[in-house]
Amino acid sequence: MRVLGVDPGMALLGYGVVEGGEPLRALSFGVVSTPAHLPVERRLVVLHDELAQLLEHWQPDVVALEQLFFARNVTTALAVGQARGIVLLLCGQRTIPVVEYTPAQVKQAVGGYGRARKREMQEMVRLLLRLPVLPQPDDAADALALAVCYFQYSRAAQLERFT
Amino acid sequence: MRVLGVDPGMALLGYGVVEGGEPLRALSFGVVSTPAHLPVERRLVVLHDELAQLLEHWQPDVVALEQLFFARNVTTALAVGQARGIVLLLCGQRTIPVVEYTPAQVKQAVGGYGRARKREMQEMVRLLLRLPVLPQPDDAADALALAVCYFQYSRAAQLERFT
């Protein structure tokens, strides 16, 4: 089972590929960045093409996204929405299932409680994935957390089935 | 010169194709709707495929979009952003220039003043395009107004050049 976590954004899109098992393994993580001087439609083409290559290369079974209810403001929500639309389109075209988690769900599943701080989350992601250092940049760490979140929830669901 | 106006939305995406000349001509207008029961990634694929066909069929020189600064709320902005991302991606992939107008600019250019009401706008669009009835539904009328806006502004720019 392989999960691609994605933290969509126009300037930086974070991604993290996690393979299931004991322990979980981070196969790859990083960011796709788009040049600020390009018009938005060109930046979306860059995001689209890079993400298409990641999907092609890693063949994830599931894509995990943050369920964004709140953004700093409407302009941010619109920009994130545009990048998110590209991620969702690519999944829809390949019939890759998309799961969404609220920030609180990610913090609960990965950090152990709903109000874990960013640094604590990154440390937990590092421990769970046995990474030698904290995953960087933040966008990639967030994407890894989303992918880990998927496995934490499916593990919890399995445990429940046996109790 | 042919302009495609687009009013992006997830449930209904309005479009209107206007050909330049005296008078302007509405070649086609309508809406693309996506079934509410489908997951969002499938709905975006429907939008993508229908819009790709419209671009293929009508071969517009320019796509006109509303510059959305304000939305009812962040959730709406996110949903509109997702649909908008698809429109922008398709334009970027085909290197079709995108022009954006604020709602006030559209009202000014089409309705004659910045606070024209929706019904007045639709009546002006009808007159300018010599349509026998008011364009319907609203999303299609808004898309036609965006396309008309492009011609009104380029006409104004030409007049300025000669005075």
Short mmCIF file of C-alpha atoms in Angstrom, two decimals:
data_model
loop_
_atom_site.label_atom_id
_atom_site.label_comp_id
_atom_site.label_asym_id
_atom_site.label_seq_id
_atom_site.Cartn_x
_atom_site.Cartn_y
_atom_site.Cartn_z
CA MET A 1 0.00 0.00 0.00
CA ARG A 2 1.47 3.32 -1.09
CA VAL A 3 0.09 6.73 -0.20
CA LEU A 4 0.96 10.10 -1.67
CA GLY A 5 0.30 13.00 0.70
CA VAL A 6 -0.06 16.38 -1.00
CA ASP A 7 -0.07 19.86 0.53
CA PRO A 8 -1.26 21.96 -2.41
CA GLY A 9 -0.14 25.53 -3.00
CA MET A 10 0.65 27.70 -5.99
CA ALA A 11 4.20 28.73 -5.04
CA LEU A 12 5.09 25.48 -3.29
CA LEU A 13 3.31 22.16 -3.44
CA GLY A 14 4.56 19.69 -0.85
CA TYR A 15 4.47 15.95 -1.46
CA GLY A 16 5.43 12.84 0.42
CA VAL A 17 5.27 9.18 -0.63
CA VAL A 18 4.86 6.64 2.16
CA GLU A 19 4.89 2.87 1.80
CA GLY A 20 2.93 0.80 4.33
CA GLY A 21 4.52 -1.82 6.58
CA GLU A 22 6.39 -2.06 9.86
CA PRO A 23 7.87 0.46 10.00
CA LEU A 24 6.29 2.84 7.50
CA ARG A 25 8.81 4.00 4.90
CA ALA A 26 9.18 7.43 3.30
CA LEU A 27 10.02 6.66 -0.33
CA SER A 28 10.31 10.28 -1.38
CA PHE A 29 9.34 13.74 -0.27
CA GLY A 30 9.90 17.27 -1.44
CA VAL A 31 8.23 20.26 -3.05
CA VAL A 32 7.23 21.36 -6.51
CA SER A 33 7.80 25.09 -6.88
CA THR A 34 6.47 27.35 -9.61
CA PRO A 35 8.18 30.59 -10.73
CA ALA A 36 6.36 33.66 -9.36
CA HIS A 37 6.97 35.66 -12.54
CA LEU A 38 4.89 33.30 -14.68
CA PRO A 39 1.17 33.97 -15.23
CA VAL A 40 -1.03 31.76 -13.10
CA GLU A 41 -2.15 29.57 -16.01
CA ARG A 42 1.49 28.71 -16.79
CA ARG A 43 2.23 27.99 -13.12
CA LEU A 44 -0.69 25.56 -13.03
CA VAL A 45 0.71 23.78 -16.09
CA VAL A 46 4.04 23.36 -14.23
CA LEU A 47 2.21 21.95 -11.18
CA HIS A 48 0.16 19.67 -13.41
CA ASP A 49 3.13 18.27 -15.31
CA GLU A 50 5.32 17.73 -12.24
CA LEU A 51 2.54 16.09 -10.29
CA ALA A 52 1.60 13.90 -13.26
CA GLN A 53 5.20 12.67 -13.29
CA LEU A 54 5.13 11.95 -9.56
CA LEU A 55 1.92 9.93 -9.96
CA GLU A 56 3.39 8.11 -12.93
CA HIS A 57 6.61 7.33 -11.10
CA TRP A 58 5.26 6.36 -7.66
CA GLN A 59 1.89 4.90 -8.65
CA PRO A 60 0.19 5.64 -5.32
CA ASP A 61 -2.92 3.65 -4.33
CA VAL A 62 -4.37 6.63 -2.48
CA VAL A 63 -3.78 10.37 -2.40
CA ALA A 64 -4.20 12.13 0.98
CA LEU A 65 -5.11 15.82 1.08
CA GLU A 66 -5.86 18.29 3.80
CA GLN A 67 -9.53 19.18 4.07
CA LEU A 68 -9.27 22.94 4.06
CA PHE A 69 -12.15 24.63 5.83
CA PHE A 70 -10.34 27.71 6.92
CA ALA A 71 -7.80 29.76 5.08
CA ARG A 72 -6.24 33.05 6.05
CA ASN A 73 -8.59 34.77 3.64
CA VAL A 74 -10.63 34.37 0.50
CA THR A 75 -7.71 35.22 -1.81
CA THR A 76 -5.60 32.48 -0.22
CA ALA A 77 -8.49 30.01 -0.46
CA LEU A 78 -8.90 30.83 -4.15
CA ALA A 79 -5.18 30.30 -4.88
CA VAL A 80 -5.04 27.07 -2.88
CA GLY A 81 -8.29 25.99 -4.55
CA GLN A 82 -6.75 26.43 -7.99
CA ALA A 83 -3.75 24.27 -7.11
CA ARG A 84 -6.00 21.77 -5.37
CA GLY A 85 -8.19 21.55 -8.48
CA ILE A 86 -5.16 20.32 -10.44
CA VAL A 87 -4.35 17.64 -7.83
CA LEU A 88 -7.98 16.44 -7.76
CA LEU A 89 -8.25 16.45 -11.56
CA LEU A 90 -5.17 14.25 -11.93
CA CYS A 91 -6.55 11.82 -9.34
CA GLY A 92 -9.97 11.81 -11.01
CA GLN A 93 -8.45 11.11 -14.42
CA ARG A 94 -6.52 8.12 -12.99
CA THR A 95 -9.34 7.02 -10.64
CA ILE A 96 -6.96 7.22 -7.69
CA PRO A 97 -9.06 7.46 -4.49
CA VAL A 98 -8.66 10.73 -2.59
CA VAL A 99 -8.96 10.87 1.19
CA GLU A 100 -9.17 14.13 3.08
CA TYR A 101 -8.25 14.89 6.68
CA THR A 102 -8.88 18.00 8.71
CA PRO A 103 -5.82 19.60 10.34
CA ALA A 104 -7.14 18.38 13.72
CA GLN A 105 -7.40 14.80 12.43
CA VAL A 106 -3.79 14.91 11.22
CA LYS A 107 -2.61 16.29 14.55
CA GLN A 108 -4.60 13.66 16.43
CA ALA A 109 -3.37 10.75 14.32
CA VAL A 110 0.24 11.80 13.91
CA GLY A 111 0.96 14.04 16.89
CA GLY A 112 -1.20 12.11 19.34
CA TYR A 113 -3.50 14.98 20.19
CA GLY A 114 -5.53 17.53 18.26
CA ARG A 115 -3.45 20.55 19.15
CA ALA A 116 0.07 19.27 18.54
CA ARG A 117 2.41 22.01 17.40
CA LYS A 118 4.15 22.02 14.02
CA ARG A 119 7.55 21.09 15.45
CA GLU A 120 6.10 18.22 17.51
CA MET A 121 4.33 16.96 14.39
CA GLN A 122 7.54 17.01 12.38
CA GLU A 123 9.36 15.14 15.15
CA MET A 124 6.61 12.48 15.22
CA VAL A 125 6.75 12.14 11.43
CA ARG A 126 10.52 11.75 11.70
CA LEU A 127 10.19 9.03 14.37
CA LEU A 128 7.38 7.13 12.63
CA LEU A 129 9.28 7.12 9.33
CA ARG A 130 12.69 6.61 10.99
CA LEU A 131 14.15 9.59 9.17
CA PRO A 132 17.65 10.71 10.29
CA VAL A 133 16.59 14.38 10.41
CA LEU A 134 13.39 16.43 10.53
CA PRO A 135 11.70 16.41 7.13
CA GLN A 136 12.08 19.77 5.38
CA PRO A 137 10.70 22.09 4.06
CA ASP A 138 7.46 22.47 6.02
CA ASP A 139 5.29 21.77 2.96
CA ALA A 140 6.97 18.41 2.44
CA ALA A 141 6.70 17.59 6.17
CA ASP A 142 2.97 18.41 6.07
CA ALA A 143 2.53 16.18 3.03
CA LEU A 144 4.33 13.29 4.78
CA ALA A 145 2.12 13.80 7.85
CA LEU A 146 -0.97 13.47 5.64
CA ALA A 147 0.31 10.22 4.16
CA VAL A 148 1.21 8.87 7.64
CA CYS A 149 -2.25 9.92 8.81
CA TYR A 150 -3.81 7.54 6.31
CA PHE A 151 -1.93 4.57 7.79
CA GLN A 152 -2.62 5.60 11.39
CA TYR A 153 -6.36 5.72 10.69
CA SER A 154 -6.45 2.44 8.78
CA ARG A 155 -4.46 0.80 11.61
CA ALA A 156 -6.92 2.19 14.15
CA ALA A 157 -9.80 0.85 12.05
CA GLN A 158 -8.19 -2.62 11.93
CA LEU A 159 -7.60 -2.66 15.69
CA GLU A 160 -11.21 -1.75 16.27
CA ARG A 161 -12.31 -4.64 14.11
CA PHE A 162 -10.50 -7.10 16.40
CA THR A 163 -11.70 -5.73 19.73
CA MET B 1 -11.35 37.74 -32.98
CA ARG B 2 -13.19 35.24 -30.81
CA VAL B 3 -13.53 35.39 -27.05
CA LEU B 4 -14.74 32.71 -24.64
CA GLY B 5 -16.13 34.09 -21.41
CA VAL B 6 -16.20 31.62 -18.53
CA ASP B 7 -17.96 31.86 -15.18
CA PRO B 8 -16.40 28.97 -13.27
CA GLY B 9 -18.25 26.94 -10.68
CA MET B 10 -18.34 23.35 -9.55
CA ALA B 11 -22.07 22.67 -9.99
CA LEU B 12 -22.53 24.99 -13.00
CA LEU B 13 -19.85 26.50 -15.20
CA GLY B 14 -21.24 29.18 -17.51
CA TYR B 15 -19.69 29.87 -20.90
CA GLY B 16 -20.30 32.24 -23.78
CA VAL B 17 -18.52 32.50 -27.13
CA VAL B 18 -18.54 35.95 -28.77
CA GLU B 19 -17.18 36.82 -32.21
CA GLY B 20 -15.93 40.37 -32.78
CA GLY B 21 -17.39 42.71 -35.44
CA GLU B 22 -20.30 45.09 -35.90
CA PRO B 23 -22.44 43.90 -34.26
CA LEU B 24 -20.80 41.44 -31.89
CA ARG B 25 -22.18 37.94 -32.34
CA ALA B 26 -22.91 35.30 -29.71
CA LEU B 27 -21.84 32.05 -31.35
CA SER B 28 -22.80 29.85 -28.43
CA PHE B 29 -23.58 30.05 -24.75
CA GLY B 30 -24.70 27.69 -22.03
CA VAL B 31 -23.59 25.85 -18.93
CA VAL B 32 -21.63 22.73 -18.09
CA SER B 33 -23.16 21.03 -15.07
CA THR B 34 -21.61 18.32 -12.95
CA PRO B 35 -23.61 15.73 -10.98
CA ALA B 36 -23.66 16.56 -7.26
CA HIS B 37 -23.50 12.89 -6.28
CA LEU B 38 -20.05 12.41 -7.82
CA PRO B 39 -16.89 12.91 -5.73
CA VAL B 40 -15.21 16.25 -6.41
CA GLU B 41 -12.33 14.72 -8.37
CA ARG B 42 -14.78 13.12 -10.80
CA ARG B 43 -16.73 16.37 -11.15
CA LEU B 44 -13.52 18.18 -12.06
CA VAL B 45 -12.83 15.58 -14.75
CA VAL B 46 -16.30 16.28 -16.23
CA LEU B 47 -15.59 20.05 -16.21
CA HIS B 48 -12.17 19.46 -17.74
CA ASP B 49 -13.41 17.25 -20.55
CA GLU B 50 -16.41 19.44 -21.46
CA LEU B 51 -14.34 22.61 -21.42
CA ALA B 52 -11.57 20.97 -23.46
CA GLN B 53 -14.22 20.16 -26.09
CA LEU B 54 -15.50 23.75 -26.09
CA LEU B 55 -11.95 25.07 -26.59
CA GLU B 56 -11.35 22.53 -29.34
CA HIS B 57 -14.60 23.37 -31.09
CA TRP B 58 -14.61 27.16 -30.81
CA GLN B 59 -10.86 27.85 -30.84
CA PRO B 60 -11.08 31.14 -28.92
CA ASP B 61 -8.23 33.68 -29.21
CA VAL B 62 -8.75 34.83 -25.63
CA VAL B 63 -10.51 33.52 -22.51
CA ALA B 64 -12.17 36.09 -20.23
CA LEU B 65 -12.63 35.29 -16.53
CA GLU B 66 -13.96 37.16 -13.56
CA GLN B 67 -11.27 38.31 -11.16
CA LEU B 68 -12.71 37.04 -7.92
CA PHE B 69 -11.57 38.99 -4.89
CA PHE B 70 -14.58 38.35 -2.73
CA ALA B 71 -16.61 35.24 -2.33
CA ARG B 72 -19.39 34.57 0.09
CA ASN B 73 -16.94 32.63 2.22
CA VAL B 74 -13.76 30.60 2.19
CA THR B 75 -15.54 27.34 1.34
CA THR B 76 -17.10 28.95 -1.73
CA ALA B 77 -13.74 30.46 -2.73
CA LEU B 78 -12.11 27.05 -2.43
CA ALA B 79 -14.75 25.37 -4.62
CA VAL B 80 -14.66 28.15 -7.22
CA GLY B 81 -10.85 28.06 -7.07
CA GLN B 82 -10.85 24.35 -7.89
CA ALA B 83 -13.05 24.85 -10.95
CA ARG B 84 -11.05 27.94 -11.93
CA GLY B 85 -7.82 25.95 -11.70
CA ILE B 86 -9.14 23.62 -14.41
CA VAL B 87 -10.06 26.53 -16.71
CA LEU B 88 -6.65 28.15 -16.22
CA LEU B 89 -4.81 24.86 -16.72
CA LEU B 90 -6.54 24.24 -20.05
CA CYS B 91 -5.68 27.77 -21.22
CA GLY B 92 -2.07 27.41 -20.05
CA GLN B 93 -1.70 24.10 -21.86
CA ARG B 94 -2.95 25.70 -25.10
CA THR B 95 -1.20 29.07 -24.51
CA ILE B 96 -4.54 30.87 -24.85
CA PRO B 97 -4.21 34.31 -23.21
CA VAL B 98 -6.42 34.82 -20.16
CA VAL B 99 -7.85 38.23 -19.30
CA GLU B 100 -9.52 38.93 -15.98
CA TYR B 101 -12.06 41.59 -15.10
CA THR B 102 -13.40 42.63 -11.74
CA PRO B 103 -17.20 42.57 -11.35
CA ALA B 104 -17.11 46.40 -11.33
CA GLN B 105 -15.21 46.47 -14.60
CA VAL B 106 -17.75 44.18 -16.24
CA LYS B 107 -20.63 46.32 -14.97
CA GLN B 108 -18.90 49.49 -16.15
CA ALA B 109 -18.09 48.12 -19.61
CA VAL B 110 -21.31 46.25 -20.27
CA GLY B 111 -23.93 47.94 -18.11
CA GLY B 112 -22.49 51.45 -18.53
CA TYR B 113 -21.89 52.05 -14.84
CA GLY B 114 -20.17 50.20 -12.00
CA ARG B 115 -23.30 49.35 -10.08
CA ALA B 116 -25.59 48.05 -12.80
CA ARG B 117 -27.97 45.38 -11.56
CA LYS B 118 -27.98 41.82 -12.83
CA ARG B 119 -31.17 42.26 -14.87
CA GLU B 120 -29.90 45.47 -16.46
CA MET B 121 -26.66 43.70 -17.36
CA GLN B 122 -28.53 40.83 -18.98
CA GLU B 123 -30.65 43.30 -20.97
CA MET B 124 -27.49 45.10 -22.16
CA VAL B 125 -25.88 41.81 -23.15
CA ARG B 126 -29.05 40.94 -25.06
CA LEU B 127 -29.03 44.29 -26.90
CA LEU B 128 -25.30 44.27 -27.69
CA LEU B 129 -25.48 40.73 -29.05
CA ARG B 130 -28.92 41.24 -30.68
CA LEU B 131 -30.33 38.20 -28.95
CA PRO B 132 -34.10 37.71 -29.26
CA VAL B 133 -34.47 36.99 -25.52
CA LEU B 134 -32.49 37.47 -22.30
CA PRO B 135 -29.59 34.99 -22.16
CA GLN B 136 -30.26 32.25 -19.63
CA PRO B 137 -29.28 30.78 -17.18
CA ASP B 138 -27.51 33.48 -15.15
CA ASP B 139 -24.15 31.70 -15.34
CA ALA B 140 -24.26 31.75 -19.15
CA ALA B 141 -25.34 35.42 -19.16
CA ASP B 142 -22.42 36.29 -16.85
CA ALA B 143 -20.03 34.44 -19.14
CA LEU B 144 -21.35 36.33 -22.20
CA ALA B 145 -20.97 39.63 -20.30
CA LEU B 146 -17.30 38.77 -19.64
CA ALA B 147 -16.70 38.07 -23.32
CA VAL B 148 -18.51 41.30 -24.33
CA CYS B 149 -16.42 43.15 -21.73
CA TYR B 150 -13.28 42.19 -23.60
CA PHE B 151 -14.55 43.83 -26.80
CA GLN B 152 -15.82 46.93 -25.01
CA TYR B 153 -12.41 47.50 -23.42
CA SER B 154 -10.46 46.91 -26.63
CA ARG B 155 -12.84 49.28 -28.49
CA ALA B 156 -12.30 51.91 -25.78
CA ALA B 157 -8.54 51.43 -26.10
CA GLN B 158 -8.76 51.91 -29.90
CA LEU B 159 -10.87 55.06 -29.58
CA GLU B 160 -8.36 56.50 -27.14
CA ARG B 161 -5.59 55.89 -29.63
CA PHE B 162 -7.38 58.11 -32.22
CA THR B 163 -8.22 61.03 -29.96
#
